[in-house]
CSV table of C-alpha atoms and ligand atoms in Angstrom, one decimal:
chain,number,residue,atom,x,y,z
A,296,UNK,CA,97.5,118.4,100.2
A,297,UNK,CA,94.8,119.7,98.9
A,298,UNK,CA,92.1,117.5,96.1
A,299,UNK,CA,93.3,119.8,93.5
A,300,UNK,CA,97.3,119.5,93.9
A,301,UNK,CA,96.8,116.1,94.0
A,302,UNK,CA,95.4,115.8,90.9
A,303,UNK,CA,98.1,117.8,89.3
A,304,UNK,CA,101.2,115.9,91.1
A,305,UNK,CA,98.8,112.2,90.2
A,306,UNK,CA,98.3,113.6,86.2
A,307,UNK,CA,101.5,114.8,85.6
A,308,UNK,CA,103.5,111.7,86.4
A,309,UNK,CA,104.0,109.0,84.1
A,310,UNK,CA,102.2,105.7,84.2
A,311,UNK,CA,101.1,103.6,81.4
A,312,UNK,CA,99.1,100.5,82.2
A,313,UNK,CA,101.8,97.8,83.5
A,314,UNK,CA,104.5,100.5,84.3
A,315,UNK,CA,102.9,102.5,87.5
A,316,UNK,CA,105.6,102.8,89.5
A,317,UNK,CA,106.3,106.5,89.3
A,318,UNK,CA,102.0,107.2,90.4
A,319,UNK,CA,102.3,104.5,92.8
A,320,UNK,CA,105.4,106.7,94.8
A,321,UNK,CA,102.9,109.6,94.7
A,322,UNK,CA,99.6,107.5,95.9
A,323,UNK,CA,101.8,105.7,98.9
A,324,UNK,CA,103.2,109.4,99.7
A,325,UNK,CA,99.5,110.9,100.2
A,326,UNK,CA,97.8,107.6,101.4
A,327,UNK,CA,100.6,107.0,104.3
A,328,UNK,CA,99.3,109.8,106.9
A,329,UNK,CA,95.8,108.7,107.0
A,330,UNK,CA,96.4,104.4,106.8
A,331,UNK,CA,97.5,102.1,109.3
A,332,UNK,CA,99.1,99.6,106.8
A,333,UNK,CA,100.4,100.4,103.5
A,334,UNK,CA,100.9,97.1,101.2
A,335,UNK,CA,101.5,97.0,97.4
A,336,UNK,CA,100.8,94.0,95.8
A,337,UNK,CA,102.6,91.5,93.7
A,338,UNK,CA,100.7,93.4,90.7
A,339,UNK,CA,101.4,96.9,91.9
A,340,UNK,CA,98.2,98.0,93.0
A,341,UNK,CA,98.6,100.0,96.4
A,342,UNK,CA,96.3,98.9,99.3
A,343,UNK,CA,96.0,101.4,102.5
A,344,UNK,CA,94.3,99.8,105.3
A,345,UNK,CA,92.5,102.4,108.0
A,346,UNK,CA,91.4,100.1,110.7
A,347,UNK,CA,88.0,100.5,111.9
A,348,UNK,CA,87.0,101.5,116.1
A,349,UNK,CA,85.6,98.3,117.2
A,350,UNK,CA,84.1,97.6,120.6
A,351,UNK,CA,86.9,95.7,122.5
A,352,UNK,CA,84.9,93.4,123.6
A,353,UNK,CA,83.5,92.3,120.4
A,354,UNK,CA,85.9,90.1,119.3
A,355,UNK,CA,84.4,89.1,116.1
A,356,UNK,CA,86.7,90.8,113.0
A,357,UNK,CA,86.1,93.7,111.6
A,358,UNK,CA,84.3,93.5,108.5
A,359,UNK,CA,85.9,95.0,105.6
A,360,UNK,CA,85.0,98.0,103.1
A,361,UNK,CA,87.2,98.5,99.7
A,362,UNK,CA,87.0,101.7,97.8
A,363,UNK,CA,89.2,102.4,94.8
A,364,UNK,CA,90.5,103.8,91.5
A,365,UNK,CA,92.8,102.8,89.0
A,366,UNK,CA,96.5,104.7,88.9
A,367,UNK,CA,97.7,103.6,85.3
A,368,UNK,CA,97.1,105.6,82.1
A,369,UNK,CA,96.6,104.9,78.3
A,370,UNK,CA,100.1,105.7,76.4
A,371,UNK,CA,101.8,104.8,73.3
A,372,UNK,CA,104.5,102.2,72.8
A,373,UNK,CA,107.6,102.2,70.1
A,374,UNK,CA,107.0,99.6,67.5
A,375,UNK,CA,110.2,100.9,65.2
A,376,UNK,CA,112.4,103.6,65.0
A,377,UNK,CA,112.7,104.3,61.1
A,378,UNK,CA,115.4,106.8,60.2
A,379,UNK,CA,115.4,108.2,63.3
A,380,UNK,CA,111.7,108.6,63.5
A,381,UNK,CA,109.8,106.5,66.1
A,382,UNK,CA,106.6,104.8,64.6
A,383,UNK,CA,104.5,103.9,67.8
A,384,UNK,CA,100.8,101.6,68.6
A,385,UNK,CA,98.9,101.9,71.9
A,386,UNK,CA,98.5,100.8,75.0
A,387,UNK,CA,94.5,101.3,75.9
A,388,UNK,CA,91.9,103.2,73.2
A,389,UNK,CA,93.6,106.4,72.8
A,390,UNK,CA,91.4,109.2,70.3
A,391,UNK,CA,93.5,108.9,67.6
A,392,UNK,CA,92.2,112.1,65.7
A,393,UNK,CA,94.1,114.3,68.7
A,394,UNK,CA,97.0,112.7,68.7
A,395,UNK,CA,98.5,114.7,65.4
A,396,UNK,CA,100.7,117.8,67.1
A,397,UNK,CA,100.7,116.6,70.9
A,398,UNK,CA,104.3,117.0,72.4
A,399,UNK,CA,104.9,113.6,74.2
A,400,UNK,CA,108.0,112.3,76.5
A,401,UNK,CA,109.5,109.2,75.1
A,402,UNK,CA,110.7,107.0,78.6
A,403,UNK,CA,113.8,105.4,76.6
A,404,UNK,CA,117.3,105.1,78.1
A,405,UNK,CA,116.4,108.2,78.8
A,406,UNK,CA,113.7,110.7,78.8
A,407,UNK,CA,113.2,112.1,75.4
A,408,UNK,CA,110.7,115.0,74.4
A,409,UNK,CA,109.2,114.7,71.3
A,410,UNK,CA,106.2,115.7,69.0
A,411,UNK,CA,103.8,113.6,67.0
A,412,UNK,CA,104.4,114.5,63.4
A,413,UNK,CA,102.5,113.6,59.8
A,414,UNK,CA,102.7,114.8,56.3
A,415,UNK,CA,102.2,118.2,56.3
A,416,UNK,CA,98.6,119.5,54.4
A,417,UNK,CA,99.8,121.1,51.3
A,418,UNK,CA,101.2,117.9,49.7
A,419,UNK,CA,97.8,115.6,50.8
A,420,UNK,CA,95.7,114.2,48.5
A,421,UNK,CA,92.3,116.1,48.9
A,422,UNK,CA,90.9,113.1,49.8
A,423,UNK,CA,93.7,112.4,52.6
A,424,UNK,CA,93.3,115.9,53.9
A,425,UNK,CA,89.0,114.7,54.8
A,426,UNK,CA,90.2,111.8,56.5
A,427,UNK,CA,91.7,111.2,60.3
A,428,UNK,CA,95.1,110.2,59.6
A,429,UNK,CA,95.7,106.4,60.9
A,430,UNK,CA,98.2,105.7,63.5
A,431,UNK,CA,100.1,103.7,61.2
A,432,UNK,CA,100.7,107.0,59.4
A,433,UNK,CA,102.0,109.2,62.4
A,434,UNK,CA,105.2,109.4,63.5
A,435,UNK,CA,107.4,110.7,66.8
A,436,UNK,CA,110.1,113.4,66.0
A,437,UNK,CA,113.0,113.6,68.9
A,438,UNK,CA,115.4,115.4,66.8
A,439,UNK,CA,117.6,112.8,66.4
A,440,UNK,CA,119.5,110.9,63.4
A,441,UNK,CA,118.6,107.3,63.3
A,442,UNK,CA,121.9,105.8,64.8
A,443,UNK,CA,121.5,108.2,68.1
A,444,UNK,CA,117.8,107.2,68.3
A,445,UNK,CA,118.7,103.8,68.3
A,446,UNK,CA,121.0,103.9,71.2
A,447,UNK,CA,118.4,105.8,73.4
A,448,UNK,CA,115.8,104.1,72.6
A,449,UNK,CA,114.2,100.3,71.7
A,450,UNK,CA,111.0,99.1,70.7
A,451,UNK,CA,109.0,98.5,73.0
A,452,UNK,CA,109.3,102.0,74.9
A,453,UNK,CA,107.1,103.4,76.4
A,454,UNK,CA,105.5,107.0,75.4
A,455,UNK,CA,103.4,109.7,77.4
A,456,UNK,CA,101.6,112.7,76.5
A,457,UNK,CA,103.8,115.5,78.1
A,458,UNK,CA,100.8,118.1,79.9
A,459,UNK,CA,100.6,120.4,82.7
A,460,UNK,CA,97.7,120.8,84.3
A,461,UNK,CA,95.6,123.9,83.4
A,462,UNK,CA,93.0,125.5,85.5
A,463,UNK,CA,90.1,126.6,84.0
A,464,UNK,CA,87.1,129.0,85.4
A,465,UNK,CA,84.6,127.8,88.0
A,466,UNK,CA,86.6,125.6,89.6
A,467,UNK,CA,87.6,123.4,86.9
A,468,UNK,CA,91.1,121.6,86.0
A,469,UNK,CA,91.7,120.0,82.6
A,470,UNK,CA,95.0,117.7,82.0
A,471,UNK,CA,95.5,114.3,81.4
A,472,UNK,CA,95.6,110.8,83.0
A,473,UNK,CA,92.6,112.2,84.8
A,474,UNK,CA,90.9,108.9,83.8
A,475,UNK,CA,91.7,107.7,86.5
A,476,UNK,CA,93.8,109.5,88.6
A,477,UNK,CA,90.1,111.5,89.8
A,478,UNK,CA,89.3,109.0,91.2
A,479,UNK,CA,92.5,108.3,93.3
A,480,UNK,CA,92.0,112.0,94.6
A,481,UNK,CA,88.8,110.7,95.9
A,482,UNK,CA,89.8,108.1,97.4
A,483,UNK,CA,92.5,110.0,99.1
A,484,UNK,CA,90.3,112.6,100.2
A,485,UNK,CA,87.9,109.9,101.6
A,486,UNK,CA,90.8,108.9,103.9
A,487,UNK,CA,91.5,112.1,104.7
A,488,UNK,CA,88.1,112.9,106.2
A,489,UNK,CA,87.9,109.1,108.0
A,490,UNK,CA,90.8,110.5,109.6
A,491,UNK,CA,88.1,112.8,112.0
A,492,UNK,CA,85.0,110.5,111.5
A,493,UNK,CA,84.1,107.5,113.4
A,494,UNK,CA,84.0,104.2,111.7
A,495,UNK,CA,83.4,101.0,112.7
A,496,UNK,CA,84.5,98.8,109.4
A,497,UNK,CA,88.3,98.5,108.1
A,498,UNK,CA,88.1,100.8,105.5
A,499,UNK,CA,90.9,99.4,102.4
A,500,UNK,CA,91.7,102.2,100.3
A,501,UNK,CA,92.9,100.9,96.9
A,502,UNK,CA,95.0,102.3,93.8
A,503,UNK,CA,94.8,99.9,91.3
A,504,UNK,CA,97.0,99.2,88.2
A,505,UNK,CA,96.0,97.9,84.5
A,506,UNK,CA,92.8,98.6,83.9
A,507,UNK,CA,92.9,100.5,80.6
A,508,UNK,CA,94.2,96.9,78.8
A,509,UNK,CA,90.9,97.4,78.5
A,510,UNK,CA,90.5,93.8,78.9
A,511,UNK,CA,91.7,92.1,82.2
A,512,UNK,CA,91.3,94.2,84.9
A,513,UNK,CA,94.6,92.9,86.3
A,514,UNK,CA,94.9,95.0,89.2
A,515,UNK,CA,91.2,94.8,90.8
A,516,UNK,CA,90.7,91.5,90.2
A,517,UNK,CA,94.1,90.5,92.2
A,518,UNK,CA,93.6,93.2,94.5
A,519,UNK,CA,90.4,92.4,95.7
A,520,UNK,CA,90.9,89.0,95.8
A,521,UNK,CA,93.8,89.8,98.6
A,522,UNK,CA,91.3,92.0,100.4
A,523,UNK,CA,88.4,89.8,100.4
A,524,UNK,CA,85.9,93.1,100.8
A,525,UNK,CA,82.3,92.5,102.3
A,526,UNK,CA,81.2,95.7,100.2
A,527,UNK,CA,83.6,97.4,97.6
A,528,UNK,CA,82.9,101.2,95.8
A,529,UNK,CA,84.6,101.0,92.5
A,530,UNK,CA,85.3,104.4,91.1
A,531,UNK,CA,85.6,105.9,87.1
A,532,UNK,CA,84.9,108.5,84.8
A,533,UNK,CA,82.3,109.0,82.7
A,534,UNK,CA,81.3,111.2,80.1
A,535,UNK,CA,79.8,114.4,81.5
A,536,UNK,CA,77.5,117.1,79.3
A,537,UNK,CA,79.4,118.7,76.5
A,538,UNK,CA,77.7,120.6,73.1
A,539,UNK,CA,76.9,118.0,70.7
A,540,UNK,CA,76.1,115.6,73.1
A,541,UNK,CA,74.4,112.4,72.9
A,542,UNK,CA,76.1,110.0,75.3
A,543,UNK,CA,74.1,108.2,76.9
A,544,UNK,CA,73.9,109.0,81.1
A,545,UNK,CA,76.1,112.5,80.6
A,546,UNK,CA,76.5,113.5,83.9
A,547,UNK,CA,76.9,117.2,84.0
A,548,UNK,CA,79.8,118.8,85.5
A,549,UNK,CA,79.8,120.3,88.8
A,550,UNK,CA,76.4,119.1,89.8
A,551,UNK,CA,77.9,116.5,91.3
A,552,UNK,CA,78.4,112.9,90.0
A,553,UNK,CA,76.7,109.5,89.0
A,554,UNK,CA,75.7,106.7,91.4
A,555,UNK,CA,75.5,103.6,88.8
A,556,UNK,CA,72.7,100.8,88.6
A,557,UNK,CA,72.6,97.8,87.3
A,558,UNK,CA,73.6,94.3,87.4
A,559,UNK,CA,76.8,94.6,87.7
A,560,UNK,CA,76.4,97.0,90.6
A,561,UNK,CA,74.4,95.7,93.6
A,562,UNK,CA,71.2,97.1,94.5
A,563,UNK,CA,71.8,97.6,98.0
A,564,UNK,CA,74.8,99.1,97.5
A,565,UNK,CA,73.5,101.6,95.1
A,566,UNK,CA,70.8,102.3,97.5
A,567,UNK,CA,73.4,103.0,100.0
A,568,UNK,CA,75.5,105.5,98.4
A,569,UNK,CA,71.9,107.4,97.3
A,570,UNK,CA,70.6,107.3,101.1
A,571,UNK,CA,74.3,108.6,102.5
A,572,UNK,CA,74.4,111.2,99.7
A,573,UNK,CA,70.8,112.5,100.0
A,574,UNK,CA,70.9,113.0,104.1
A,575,UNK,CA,74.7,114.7,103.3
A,576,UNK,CA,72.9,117.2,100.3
A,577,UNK,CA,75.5,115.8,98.3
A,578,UNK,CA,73.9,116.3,94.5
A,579,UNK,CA,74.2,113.2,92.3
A,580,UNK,CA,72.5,111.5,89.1
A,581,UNK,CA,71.3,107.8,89.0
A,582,UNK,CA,73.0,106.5,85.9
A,583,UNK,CA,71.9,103.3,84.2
A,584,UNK,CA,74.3,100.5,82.9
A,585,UNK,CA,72.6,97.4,81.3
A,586,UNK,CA,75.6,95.3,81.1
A,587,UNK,CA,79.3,95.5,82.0
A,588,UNK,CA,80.3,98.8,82.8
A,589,UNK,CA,83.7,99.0,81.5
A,590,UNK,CA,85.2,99.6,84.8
A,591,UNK,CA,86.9,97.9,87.3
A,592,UNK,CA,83.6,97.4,89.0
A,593,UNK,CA,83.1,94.7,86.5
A,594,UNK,CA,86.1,92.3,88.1
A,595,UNK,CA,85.2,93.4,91.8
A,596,UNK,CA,81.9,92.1,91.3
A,597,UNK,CA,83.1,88.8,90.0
A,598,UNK,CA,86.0,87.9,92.7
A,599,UNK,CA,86.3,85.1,94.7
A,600,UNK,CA,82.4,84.2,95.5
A,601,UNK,CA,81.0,87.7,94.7
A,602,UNK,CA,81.5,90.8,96.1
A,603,UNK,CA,78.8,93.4,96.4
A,604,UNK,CA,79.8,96.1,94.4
A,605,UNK,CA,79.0,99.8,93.6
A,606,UNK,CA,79.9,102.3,91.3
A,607,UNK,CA,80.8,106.1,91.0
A,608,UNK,CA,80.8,108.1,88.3
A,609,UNK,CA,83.0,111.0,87.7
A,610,UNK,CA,81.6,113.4,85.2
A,611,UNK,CA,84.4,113.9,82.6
A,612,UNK,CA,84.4,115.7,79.1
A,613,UNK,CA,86.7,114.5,76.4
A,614,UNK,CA,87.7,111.3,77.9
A,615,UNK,CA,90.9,109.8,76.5
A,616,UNK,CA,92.4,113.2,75.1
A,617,UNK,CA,95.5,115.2,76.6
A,618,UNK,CA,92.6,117.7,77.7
A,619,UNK,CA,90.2,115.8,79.8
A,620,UNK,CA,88.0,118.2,81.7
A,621,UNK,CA,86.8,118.0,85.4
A,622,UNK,CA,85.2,120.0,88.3
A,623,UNK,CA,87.3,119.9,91.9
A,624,UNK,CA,84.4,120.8,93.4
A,625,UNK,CA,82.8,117.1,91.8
A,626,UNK,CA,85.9,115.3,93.3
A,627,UNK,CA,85.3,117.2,96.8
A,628,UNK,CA,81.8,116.0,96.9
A,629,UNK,CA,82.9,112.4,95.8
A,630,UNK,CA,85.6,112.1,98.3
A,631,UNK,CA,82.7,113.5,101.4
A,632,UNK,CA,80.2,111.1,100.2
A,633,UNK,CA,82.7,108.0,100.2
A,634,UNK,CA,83.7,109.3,103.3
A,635,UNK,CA,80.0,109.4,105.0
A,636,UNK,CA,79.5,105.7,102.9
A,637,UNK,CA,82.7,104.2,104.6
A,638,UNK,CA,81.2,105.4,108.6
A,639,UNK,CA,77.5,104.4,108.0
A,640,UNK,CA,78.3,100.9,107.5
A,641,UNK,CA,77.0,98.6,110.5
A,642,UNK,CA,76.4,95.4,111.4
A,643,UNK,CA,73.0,95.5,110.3
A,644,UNK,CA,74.2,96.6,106.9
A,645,UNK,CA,76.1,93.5,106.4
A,646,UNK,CA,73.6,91.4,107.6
A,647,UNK,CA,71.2,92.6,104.9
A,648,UNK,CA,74.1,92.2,102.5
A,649,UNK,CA,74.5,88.5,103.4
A,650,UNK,CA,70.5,88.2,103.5
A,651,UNK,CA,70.1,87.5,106.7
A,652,UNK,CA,67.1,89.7,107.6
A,653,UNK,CA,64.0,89.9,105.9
A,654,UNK,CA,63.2,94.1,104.9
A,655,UNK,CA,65.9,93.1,102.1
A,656,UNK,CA,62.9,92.1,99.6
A,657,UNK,CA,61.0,95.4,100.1
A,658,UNK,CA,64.2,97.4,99.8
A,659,UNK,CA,65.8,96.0,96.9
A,660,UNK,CA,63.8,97.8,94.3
A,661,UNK,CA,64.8,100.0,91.8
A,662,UNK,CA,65.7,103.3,92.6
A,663,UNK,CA,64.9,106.9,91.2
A,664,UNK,CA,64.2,107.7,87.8
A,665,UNK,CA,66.9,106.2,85.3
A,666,UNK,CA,68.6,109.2,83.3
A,667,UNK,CA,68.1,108.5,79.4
A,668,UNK,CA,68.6,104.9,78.1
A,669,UNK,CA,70.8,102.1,79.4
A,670,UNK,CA,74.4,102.0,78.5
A,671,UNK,CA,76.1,99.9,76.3
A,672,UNK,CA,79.8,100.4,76.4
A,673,UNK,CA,81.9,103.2,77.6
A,674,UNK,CA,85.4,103.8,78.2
B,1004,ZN,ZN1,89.9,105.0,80.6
């Protein structure tokens, strides 16, 4: 399948964070050709394991690579159906001044299509008509009277944003869920390509689920604790270039993506990923996070006695919207370079990981230019 239907099948499921199960079908589906082990944890993050070619007679194990992305989505939950309208909250930071007008699917009893609705214009205050309207003032239409509603649905439901993917020129998609289905598609295509590539490490290709809690990191932190990784590549969206813009390390799209510094990324890792993507003339940015980066890289980094940990980022414009924006080609690129990462690693690698050879000093340094000024908080 190619990176591109993929992402279409992955973003037009349903999968709010804690309730994956319909993605996870999909990711086990496409990760099954290329993996010699398929588990899904007690969580429900999915972890494919594609054994690495070791020497026979080396009979020390394999040492262990983990790359991954994170399969749930942010979505909306019933709170109370009130005449028949639903009145909803959020699960994860949705942008609340797009919601007005989106067409969602309401997973009840049964499936239910419906439309977010407010008060319509002409009968707003002027003031009310400046202003974004508050969740608390929006409401879900599904067409029916209150007593029906109540038998199809309960509070506590969960909601979607019903989109197709659309295509757009020069080889960009825009849809949601991208955020971070991407980076699934990467991972995926990663596998792909080890499929034909020698490797010597077990590579441990991983789905994840709750990340957008926003808070927890449920599924890396449990997930990576099962693996036990000597290296892991976490992978996530960032904001790319758009007009207007004045995010800090906007990647922009389809030159490629960001390769993350900072201390919750480690240097040698970073270093890694730069050297693999220079000698493949994959394009990338160095993008500069001074403290946690919002991502699941933050509780891979932190697991059991410390992992080291790097991080991807995939340029993405409008992040957290039914229409976030993307290049294929990007996700191509990401999924070659994770790909070359994964077969590069040696033994030499990891003993410079676990500091047993001296060049580490000189080669821990920072890298290439930083773009802009360090980030604060994203996602
Ligand atoms: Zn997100």
């Amino acid at each position: 399948m190619s990176a591109k239907d993929f992402l279409q099948k992955l973003s037009e499921a349903s999968g709010v964070t804690g309730y994956e199960h319909a993605v996870r079908e999909l990711v086990i589906e496409a990760f099954r050709p290329y993996a010699d082990e398929i588990t899904v944890t007690t969580m429900g993050s999915v972890i494919a394991l594609k054994r690495g070619a070791r020497d026979p007679k080396d009979k020390t194990p394999a040492p262990k690579v983990l790359i991954e992305g994170h399969m749930d989505e942010i979505g909306l939950m019933v709170t109370e159906i009130d005449h028949g309208f639903l009145r909803f909250t959020q699960v994860g930071g949705f942008d609340v001044r797009v919601l007005l007008a989106q067409e969602v699917i309401v997973h009840g009893r049964k499936e239910l299509r419906g439309i977010i609705g407010s008060r319509p214009p002409h009968v707003l205050t002027d003031q009310e008509r400046e202003q974004v309207i508050p969740m608390s003032d929006l409401f879900i239409d599904v067409g029916l009277p209150d007593e029906r509603a109540r038998e199809l649905v309960q509070v506590g439901d969960l909601i979607t944003i019903a989109r197709k993917m659309t295509a757009l020129k020069n080889n960009l998609v825009t849809g949601k869920a991208f955020d971070d289905r991407s980076a699934v598609v990467t991972v995926a295509e990663a596998l792909r390509q080890l499929s034909t590539m020698k490797h010597t490490w077990d590579v441990y290709a991983v789905a994840n689920v709750q990340e957008e809690d926003g808070a927890w990191f449920g599924g890396a932190f449990t997930s990576t604790y099962q693996v036990n990784p000597d290296v892991a590549v976490a992978l996530d969206v960032s904001h790319a270039d758009q007009p207007n813009t004045t995010e800090i390390n906007a990647v922009p799209i389809n030159e490629g993506m960001g390769i993350a510094m900072g201390p919750n990324v480690h240097p040698r890792v970073h270093q890694k990923l730069a050297e693999v993507a220079k000698a493949n003339e994959i394009p990338f940015q160095v993008t500069a996070y001074a403290g946690p980066t919002g991502t699941d890289a933050w509780a891979i980094q932190i697991v059991r006695e410390g992992i080291p940990t790097g991080l991807i980022d995939i340029p993405l414009r409008y992040m957290h919207t039914s229409v976030e924006t993307l290049s294929i080609t990007d996700l191509e690129r990401i999924g070659r370079l994770l790909a070359a990462f994964c077969a590069s690693l040696d033994d030499s690698f990891l003993k410079e990981l676990k500091g047993e050879t001296n060049g580490a000093e000189e080669e821990i340094r920072q890298p290439q230019k930083a773009t802009r000024k360090p980030a604060k908080k994203r996602r």
